[in-house]
Amino acid sequence: MQHAPAPALDDPALDVVELTRRVCDTESVSGAERALADAVEAALRSFAGPGGHLEVLRDGDAVVARTRLGRAERVLLAGHLDTVPLADPPNLPVRRERHPADGDVLVGRGTCDMKGGVAVQLVLARETAAALAAGRAPQRDVTFVFYDHEEVEAARNGLGRLARNSPQALAADFAVLLEPSSAVVEGGCNGTLRAEVTTTGRAAHSARAWRGSNAIHAAAPVLARLAQYVPREVEVEGLVFREGLNAVGISGGIAGNVIPDRCTVTVNHRFAPAFSAAQAEAHVREVFDGFDVRVTDAADGARPGLHLPAAAEFVRRTGTQPLPKFGWTDVARFSALGVPAVNYGPGDNATAHADDERCRVDELERCLDVLRGWLLGAGEVA
Amino acid sequence: MQHAPAPALDDPALDVVELTRRVCDTESVSGAERALADAVEAALRSFAGPGGHLEVLRDGDAVVARTRLGRAERVLLAGHLDTVPLADPPNLPVRRERHPADGDVLVGRGTCDMKGGVAVQLVLARETAAALAAGRAPQRDVTFVFYDHEEVEAARNGLGRLARNSPQALAADFAVLLEPSSAVVEGGCNGTLRAEVTTTGRAAHSARAWRGSNAIHAAAPVLARLAQYVPREVEVEGLVFREGLNAVGISGGIAGNVIPDRCTVTVNHRFAPAFSAAQAEAHVREVFDGFDVRVTDAADGARPGLHLPAAAEFVRRTGTQPLPKFGWTDVARFSALGVPAVNYGPGDNATAHADDERCRVDELERCLDVLRGWLLGAGEVA
C-alpha cells in the first residue's frame, strides 16, 4: 500500500493539540499502522538525541522508549496507535471546533480512541528526554509503549506480542493505559467471557411438526433465564464493578418450512475482577444448568490495585475519585504480567468508534499536566 | 445450457415403470424443465395422432392435453415436471432395486416427487387417445396438466401461471393432483402462513448493558408462547386436520460486544381449511398479542370436497380411506379456481426430497390401475 509521508512528530514546538491532530491525520486503521509507527519511532529517536536519554525498541509496528536510570521504581505509559475504520464520509482530517456541550474539541477518527493519549505520551517522552539532557533526572524510570492492533482480535494485539517477544520491555511497577476515561482514573476492568448455549431438536417438515422437535422453542427457558437475570455488583478494593450477562446473538432455522433442529444463543458475561475466568465460566454454567454450554473465549479482568503506593500517589495527583472500568481493556494484560495498571486518558469513551468521535481540548491538557507533574515533578519543566 | 436429447416418451411399448425411469433420467431441476417439457409435448402430440384426439397446449414449460368430447363432466389430472436439486453424489440415473422395507422400488431424484405420477399421466393420456382412436369414448372429458416450477417460490409456479394465462385450460369439475400420497386419497390441505415477530431494544456496549435494552431477552415470551402453544385439531368434512404453529427461524445480534437492538422470530402457522388466511392471521396476531407481527406470506388451504359426486366416486374406486393432507399443495390452487381437488399419487411423501428418494413399483401400478378404471372403465383398455 502507498502512504503519503507522515508529518514529522519531533518538532519541539508542537503542543499536545497539534500533535494530536498530526497523529490522527496519519491514518492508521488496524493493520495499517506502519507510517504512524515509523513517525513515532523517528520522533522518539530524535528526542533520545546523541546522549541516548531514551532507549528505543521496535517490534513490528510497536515502539517502546524508556529511560535507564536504575531507579528503584519504574512506571509505564501505554497507548495503541491503531483506530477502527474511518466513518463514511471519512471523519478525517481532524477539525477543531466548538461543541455545544463539550466546548473546544478536536473532532475526527482517533481523537478520542486514543490518539489524544498517544500525543500526550509523545509530549512526555520529549520532555523527559529534555529534562535528562538538562541534568534534571526524574525520580522514577519511565517506559513509553506505543502499539498496534488493539482494535481487532486479541491474537493480533501488539501489546500481547510485545509481552511474548520482549516481556522485559514491559517490566514496570505500575502502568497507566491512556485509553479514554474523561481524564478520570478508571481502576482495573471487568473480565469478559463468551459462550454458546445450544439447544437441539429433530428436523421435520413444518406441515407435520409433530414428527420433529423444535430447537427454537426449546430455547425459551434460555431467554427467560437471561431476561430474569439480575447482574451482580461486586466491590473490589473499594470500587463497585457492575457485571452483566447478555445475549449478544441468536440463530436458528433451516428453511421456512422446516422444524429447526438447532438454536444457538451467544451470551457475553462481563464479570468483576474478584473472579477468575474459570469462576465466571462456572457461574455461566450454573445459570444455564441443563443446557449445552460451550465457552468460546474468556479473558480475566484486572483488579484495580489502587492501594499500591505508586497507584495511590497517581490517583491523588489526578485529583479525581477513581471509578471502576466496566469494559475489558489492555490493563488486564498488564495485570496478567503482574503489573498493576489503571486507565487514565483524555476523551469520553462514549464517543469512541462513533462517527462524531471527538476529544475535549481541556482534557488533553489536563491529562498532560497531571502526568507531567507525576513523572517530572510540577513546575520543573521548561 | 446444453442438454442431451431427452429420450422419447411416445413409444407405446413403454410401461409405467420404464416411463418413470425415462422421465426421471431427463433431469429437470426447477428452472431447467425445458428438455422434459419438450419430450412430454412431443409424446402428447404423437398420442393425439392425425385424428387430433387430444388438444395440446403449451405455456412456457407447462403442457396441457385434453379431450374435447363435450361431456357433461370434465376431470383433470395434474403433476409437476420439476424436481428439487440432485443429491451429492447425484441420485440419478434411476436404479431399480429391492428395498428391505418397500420391496421392488425405483430409487432416484424425482421417482417419488413426482415423476412417477407424471409417468402415470402419460400412460393414461396415451390410452385415452388410443381408446378414442378405437372408437371407445370415455364417459368424461379429461385434461392432463404437466407444469413447471412447483418446487420453488410460489410466484414462479407453472400452475399459477396457467391459471393467469389460460384459466379455461384448467376448467374442470374435479381434479386429481398426483403428488405422492402412498396411493391413498389425501383430501384438501392445510393453509400456510409465515410471519415475523420482532422485538426491538436499544444497542449499547455489552460492558455497559444497562445503557441499552436487550431485544433478544425481550423475545423470551415469544418463544415461551410458542413452546406452550397447543395446536388445534379441526374436523372439516369428515377429515381431521392437525394444525401447527412453529418457529422456523430466529435471528438477532450485531456483534459479540453489543447489546442487540432487534430480534426476529419467523413463525410458520399451518391452519385447517376451515379457516381463511385472514382468520389464520388474526389467530397468529392473537397468540402474539403485544408484539410486532408482520405477515410475510399466506396461502389458503383447500377443503377436501369429498362429498361431491365425482370425488366420492373416485374415493370409492381407490378402495382406501381418505386422509387429510397436512402439507400445502397445489390442490389449493384448484380450490381457489373453484375446482375440488384431491392428492392421490404413487410414492411415500416421507422420501420426497431425500437423498434416497424412491417409489414402490406396486404403487405406480396401483395408481395407474385405479385411474385407468375411473377414466376409461375397468377392463376396457387393450
PDB file of C-alpha atoms in Angstrom, chain A residues 186 188-194 231-232 240-248 267-272 324-329 349, chain B residues 203-212 214 255-260:
ATOM      1  CA  GLU A 186     -10.690   4.044  35.958  1.00  0.00           C
ATOM      2  CA  GLY A 188      -8.982  -2.377  36.882  1.00  0.00           C
ATOM      3  CA  CYS A 189     -11.510  -3.827  34.484  1.00  0.00           C
ATOM      4  CA  ASN A 190     -14.187  -6.455  34.286  1.00  0.00           C
ATOM      5  CA  GLY A 191     -13.354  -9.744  32.658  1.00  0.00           C
ATOM      6  CA  THR A 192     -15.285 -10.959  29.654  1.00  0.00           C
ATOM      7  CA  LEU A 193     -16.465 -14.393  28.604  1.00  0.00           C
ATOM      8  CA  ARG A 194     -18.445 -15.502  25.590  1.00  0.00           C
ATOM      9  CA  PRO A 231     -26.463  -8.812  37.423  1.00  0.00           C
ATOM     10  CA  ARG A 232     -24.264  -8.682  40.486  1.00  0.00           C
ATOM     11  CA  VAL A 240     -18.001  -1.343  42.697  1.00  0.00           C
ATOM     12  CA  PHE A 241     -17.950  -3.356  39.459  1.00  0.00           C
ATOM     13  CA  ARG A 242     -21.271  -3.909  37.699  1.00  0.00           C
ATOM     14  CA  GLU A 243     -21.448  -7.238  35.983  1.00  0.00           C
ATOM     15  CA  GLY A 244     -23.627  -8.295  33.060  1.00  0.00           C
ATOM     16  CA  LEU A 245     -24.945 -11.395  31.344  1.00  0.00           C
ATOM     17  CA  ASN A 246     -26.458 -10.780  27.953  1.00  0.00           C
ATOM     18  CA  ALA A 247     -27.453 -12.496  24.783  1.00  0.00           C
ATOM     19  CA  VAL A 248     -25.422 -10.860  22.018  1.00  0.00           C
ATOM     20  CA  VAL A 267     -24.047 -14.860  25.534  1.00  0.00           C
ATOM     21  CA  ASN A 268     -21.473 -12.399  26.837  1.00  0.00           C
ATOM     22  CA  HIS A 269     -20.730 -12.368  30.554  1.00  0.00           C
ATOM     23  CA  ARG A 270     -18.861  -9.383  31.974  1.00  0.00           C
ATOM     24  CA  PHE A 271     -17.541 -10.349  35.388  1.00  0.00           C
ATOM     25  CA  ALA A 272     -15.934  -8.431  38.207  1.00  0.00           C
ATOM     26  CA  PRO A 324     -14.319   1.141  38.088  1.00  0.00           C
ATOM     27  CA  LYS A 325     -13.680   0.272  34.434  1.00  0.00           C
ATOM     28  CA  PHE A 326     -16.501  -1.875  33.114  1.00  0.00           C
ATOM     29  CA  GLY A 327     -15.148  -2.671  29.680  1.00  0.00           C
ATOM     30  CA  TRP A 328     -12.249  -5.050  29.223  1.00  0.00           C
ATOM     31  CA  THR A 329      -9.070  -3.172  28.307  1.00  0.00           C
ATOM     32  CA  ASN A 349     -15.317   6.761  25.822  1.00  0.00           C
TER      33      ASN A 349
ATOM     34  CA  ALA B 203     -27.984  -1.020  21.258  1.00  0.00           C
ATOM     35  CA  ALA B 204     -25.173  -0.431  23.748  1.00  0.00           C
ATOM     36  CA  HIS B 205     -21.732  -1.789  24.521  1.00  0.00           C
ATOM     37  CA  SER B 206     -22.183  -5.088  26.334  1.00  0.00           C
ATOM     38  CA  ALA B 207     -19.752  -3.916  29.028  1.00  0.00           C
ATOM     39  CA  ARG B 208     -22.368  -1.295  29.928  1.00  0.00           C
ATOM     40  CA  ALA B 209     -25.513  -3.254  29.180  1.00  0.00           C
ATOM     41  CA  TRP B 210     -27.603  -1.074  31.482  1.00  0.00           C
ATOM     42  CA  ARG B 211     -27.362   1.729  28.928  1.00  0.00           C
ATOM     43  CA  GLY B 212     -29.177  -0.425  26.380  1.00  0.00           C
ATOM     44  CA  ASN B 214     -31.749  -6.298  25.003  1.00  0.00           C
ATOM     45  CA  ALA B 255     -21.524  -8.121  17.380  1.00  0.00           C
ATOM     46  CA  GLY B 256     -20.109 -10.102  20.253  1.00  0.00           C
ATOM     47  CA  ASN B 257     -19.804  -6.981  22.410  1.00  0.00           C
ATOM     48  CA  VAL B 258     -23.028  -5.181  21.555  1.00  0.00           C
ATOM     49  CA  ILE B 259     -26.456  -5.385  23.189  1.00  0.00           C
ATOM     50  CA  PRO B 260     -28.755  -6.313  20.283  1.00  0.00           C
TER      51      PRO B 260
END
